CSV table of C-alpha atoms in Angstrom, one decimal:
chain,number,residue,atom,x,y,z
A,295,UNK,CA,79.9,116.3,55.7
A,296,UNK,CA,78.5,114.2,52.7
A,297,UNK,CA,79.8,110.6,53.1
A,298,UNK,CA,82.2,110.1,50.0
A,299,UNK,CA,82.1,106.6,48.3
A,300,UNK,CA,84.9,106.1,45.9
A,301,UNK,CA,84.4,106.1,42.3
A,302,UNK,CA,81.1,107.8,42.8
A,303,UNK,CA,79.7,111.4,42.1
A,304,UNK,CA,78.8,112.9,45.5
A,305,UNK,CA,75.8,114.7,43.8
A,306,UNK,CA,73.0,114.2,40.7
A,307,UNK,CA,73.3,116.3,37.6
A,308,UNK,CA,70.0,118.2,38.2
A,309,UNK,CA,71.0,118.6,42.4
A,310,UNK,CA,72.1,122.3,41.5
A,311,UNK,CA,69.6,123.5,44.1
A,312,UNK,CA,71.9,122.0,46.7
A,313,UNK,CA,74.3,124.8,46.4
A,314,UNK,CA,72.0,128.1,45.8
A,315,UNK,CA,74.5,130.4,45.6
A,316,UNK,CA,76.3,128.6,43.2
A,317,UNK,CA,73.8,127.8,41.1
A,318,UNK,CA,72.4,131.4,40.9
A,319,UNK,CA,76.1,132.8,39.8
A,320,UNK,CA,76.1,129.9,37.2
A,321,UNK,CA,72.5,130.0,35.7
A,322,UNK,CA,73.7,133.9,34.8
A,323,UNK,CA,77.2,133.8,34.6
A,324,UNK,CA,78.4,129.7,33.6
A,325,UNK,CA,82.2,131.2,32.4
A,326,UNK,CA,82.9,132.2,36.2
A,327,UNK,CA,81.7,128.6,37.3
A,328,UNK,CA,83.7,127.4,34.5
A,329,UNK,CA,86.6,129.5,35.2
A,330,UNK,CA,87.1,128.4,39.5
A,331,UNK,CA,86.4,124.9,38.7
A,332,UNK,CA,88.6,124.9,35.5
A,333,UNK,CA,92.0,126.3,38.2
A,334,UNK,CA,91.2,123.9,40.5
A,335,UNK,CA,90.8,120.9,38.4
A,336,UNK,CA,93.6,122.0,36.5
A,337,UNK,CA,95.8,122.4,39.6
A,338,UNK,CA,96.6,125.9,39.1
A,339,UNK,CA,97.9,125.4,35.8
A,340,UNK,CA,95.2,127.3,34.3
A,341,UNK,CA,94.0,130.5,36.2
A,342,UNK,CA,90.0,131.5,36.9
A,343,UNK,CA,90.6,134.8,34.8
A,344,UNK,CA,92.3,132.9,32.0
A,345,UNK,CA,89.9,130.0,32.1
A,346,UNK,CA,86.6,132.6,31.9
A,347,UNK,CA,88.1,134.6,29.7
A,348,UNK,CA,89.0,131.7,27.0
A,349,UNK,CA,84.8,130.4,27.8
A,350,UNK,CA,83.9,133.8,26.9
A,351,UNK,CA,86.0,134.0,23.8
A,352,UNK,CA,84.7,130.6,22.7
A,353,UNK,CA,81.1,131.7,22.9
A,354,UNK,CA,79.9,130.3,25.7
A,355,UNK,CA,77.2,128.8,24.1
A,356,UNK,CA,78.5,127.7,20.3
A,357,UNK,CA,81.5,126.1,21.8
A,358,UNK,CA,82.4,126.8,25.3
A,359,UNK,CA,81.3,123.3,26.0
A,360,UNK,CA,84.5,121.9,24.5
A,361,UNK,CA,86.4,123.4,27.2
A,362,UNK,CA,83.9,122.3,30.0
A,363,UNK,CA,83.9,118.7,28.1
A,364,UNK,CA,87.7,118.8,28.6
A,365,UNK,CA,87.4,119.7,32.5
A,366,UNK,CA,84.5,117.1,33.3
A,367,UNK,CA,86.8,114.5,31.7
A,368,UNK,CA,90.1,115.7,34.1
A,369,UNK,CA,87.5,115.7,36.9
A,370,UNK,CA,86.4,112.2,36.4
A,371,UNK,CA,90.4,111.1,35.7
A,372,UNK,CA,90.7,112.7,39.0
A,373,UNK,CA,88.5,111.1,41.3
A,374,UNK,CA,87.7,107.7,39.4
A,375,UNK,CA,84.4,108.6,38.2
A,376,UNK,CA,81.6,107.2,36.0
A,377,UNK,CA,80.4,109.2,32.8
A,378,UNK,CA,77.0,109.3,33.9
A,379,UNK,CA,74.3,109.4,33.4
A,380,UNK,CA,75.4,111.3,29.9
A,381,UNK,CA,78.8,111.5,28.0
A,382,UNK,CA,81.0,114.1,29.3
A,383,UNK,CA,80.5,116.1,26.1
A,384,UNK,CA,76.5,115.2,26.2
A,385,UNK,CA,76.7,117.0,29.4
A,386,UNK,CA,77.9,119.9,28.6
A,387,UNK,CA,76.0,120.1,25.5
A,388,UNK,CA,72.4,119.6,26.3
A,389,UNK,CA,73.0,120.6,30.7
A,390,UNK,CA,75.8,122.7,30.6
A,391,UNK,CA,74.7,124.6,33.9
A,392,UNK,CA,74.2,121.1,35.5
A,393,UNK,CA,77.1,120.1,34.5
A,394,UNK,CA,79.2,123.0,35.7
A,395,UNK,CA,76.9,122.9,39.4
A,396,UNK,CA,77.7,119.3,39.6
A,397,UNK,CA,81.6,119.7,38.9
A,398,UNK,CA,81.5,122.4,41.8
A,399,UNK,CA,79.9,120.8,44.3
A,400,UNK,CA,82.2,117.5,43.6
A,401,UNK,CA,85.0,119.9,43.8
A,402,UNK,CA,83.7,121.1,47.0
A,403,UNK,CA,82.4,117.8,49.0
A,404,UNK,CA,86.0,116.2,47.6
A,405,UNK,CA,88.1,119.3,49.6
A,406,UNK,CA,88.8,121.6,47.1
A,407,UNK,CA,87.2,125.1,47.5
A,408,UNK,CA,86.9,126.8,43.8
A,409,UNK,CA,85.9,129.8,45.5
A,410,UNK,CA,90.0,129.8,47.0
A,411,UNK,CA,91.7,129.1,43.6
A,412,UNK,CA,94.6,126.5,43.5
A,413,UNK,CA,97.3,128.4,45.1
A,414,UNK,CA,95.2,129.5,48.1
A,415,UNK,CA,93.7,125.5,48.2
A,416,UNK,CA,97.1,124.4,48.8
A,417,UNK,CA,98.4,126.9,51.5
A,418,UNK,CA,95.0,125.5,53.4
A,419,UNK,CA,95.9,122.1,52.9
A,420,UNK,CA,99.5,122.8,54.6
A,421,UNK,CA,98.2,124.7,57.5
A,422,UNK,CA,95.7,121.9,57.7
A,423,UNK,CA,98.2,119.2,57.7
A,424,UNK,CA,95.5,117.5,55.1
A,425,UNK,CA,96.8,115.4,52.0
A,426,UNK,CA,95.1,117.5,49.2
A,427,UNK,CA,92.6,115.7,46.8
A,428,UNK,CA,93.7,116.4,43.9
A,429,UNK,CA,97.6,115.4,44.1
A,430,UNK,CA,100.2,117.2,42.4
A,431,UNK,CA,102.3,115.0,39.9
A,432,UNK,CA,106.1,114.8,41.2
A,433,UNK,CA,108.6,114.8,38.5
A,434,UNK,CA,110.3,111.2,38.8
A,435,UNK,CA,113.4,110.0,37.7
């Protein structure tokens, strides 16, 4: 496993080729990319289905990239990450398929498998006995 340094990305923009198969189902598809990263980053809140449909209905080219701007800016909250080397909404503007490869594999070397969705993420986290990476907010009194 990738050593993780905090406050870093674990992977380049343009690294997509590190993850074929991902990069392959993004280069032709970017709302299902969108749409896995987008529930996990979310933390369930938002469903794949829901998230890909709302990128498609957006035009995923005219201005789908508000929504993955909006993602890539929860993702960096999460994880205490630089906006580099672009702006979040530079990224997904000009390198949208970077952007969405990068946020997966992130995702991924952080212990969050898109593929799983959020729900099924958590039960894996309990069986595993792991603290999961992107925490749940308690409600506080």
């Amino acid at each position: 496993m990738r050593q993780i340094s905090e406050g870093l990305w674990t992977t380049g923009l343009c690294d997509c080729w590190e993850d074929p198969s991902n990069c392959f189902v993004t280069m032709f598809c970017p709302c299902i990319t969108l749409g896995r990263n987008s529930e996990i980053i979310n933390r369930g809140e938002m469903l794949c289905r829901k998230a890909t449909h709302l990128h498609i209905a957006t035009g995923v080219l005219l201005f789908g990239w508000i929504f993955g701007w909006s993602n890539r800016k929860t993702l960096r909250q999460h994880f205490s990450l630089p906006e580099t080397p672009f702006p979040d909404c530079c990224s997904h503007v000009f390198c949208m398929w970077c952007a969405l490869c990068q946020e997966h594999r992130e995702l991924q070397n952080r212990g969050a498998d898109p593929f799983l969705g959020w729900e099924r993420n958590v039960e894996k986290w309990r069986k595993d006995g792991l603290t999961p990476p992107i925490v749940v907010p308690q409600m506080v009194r």
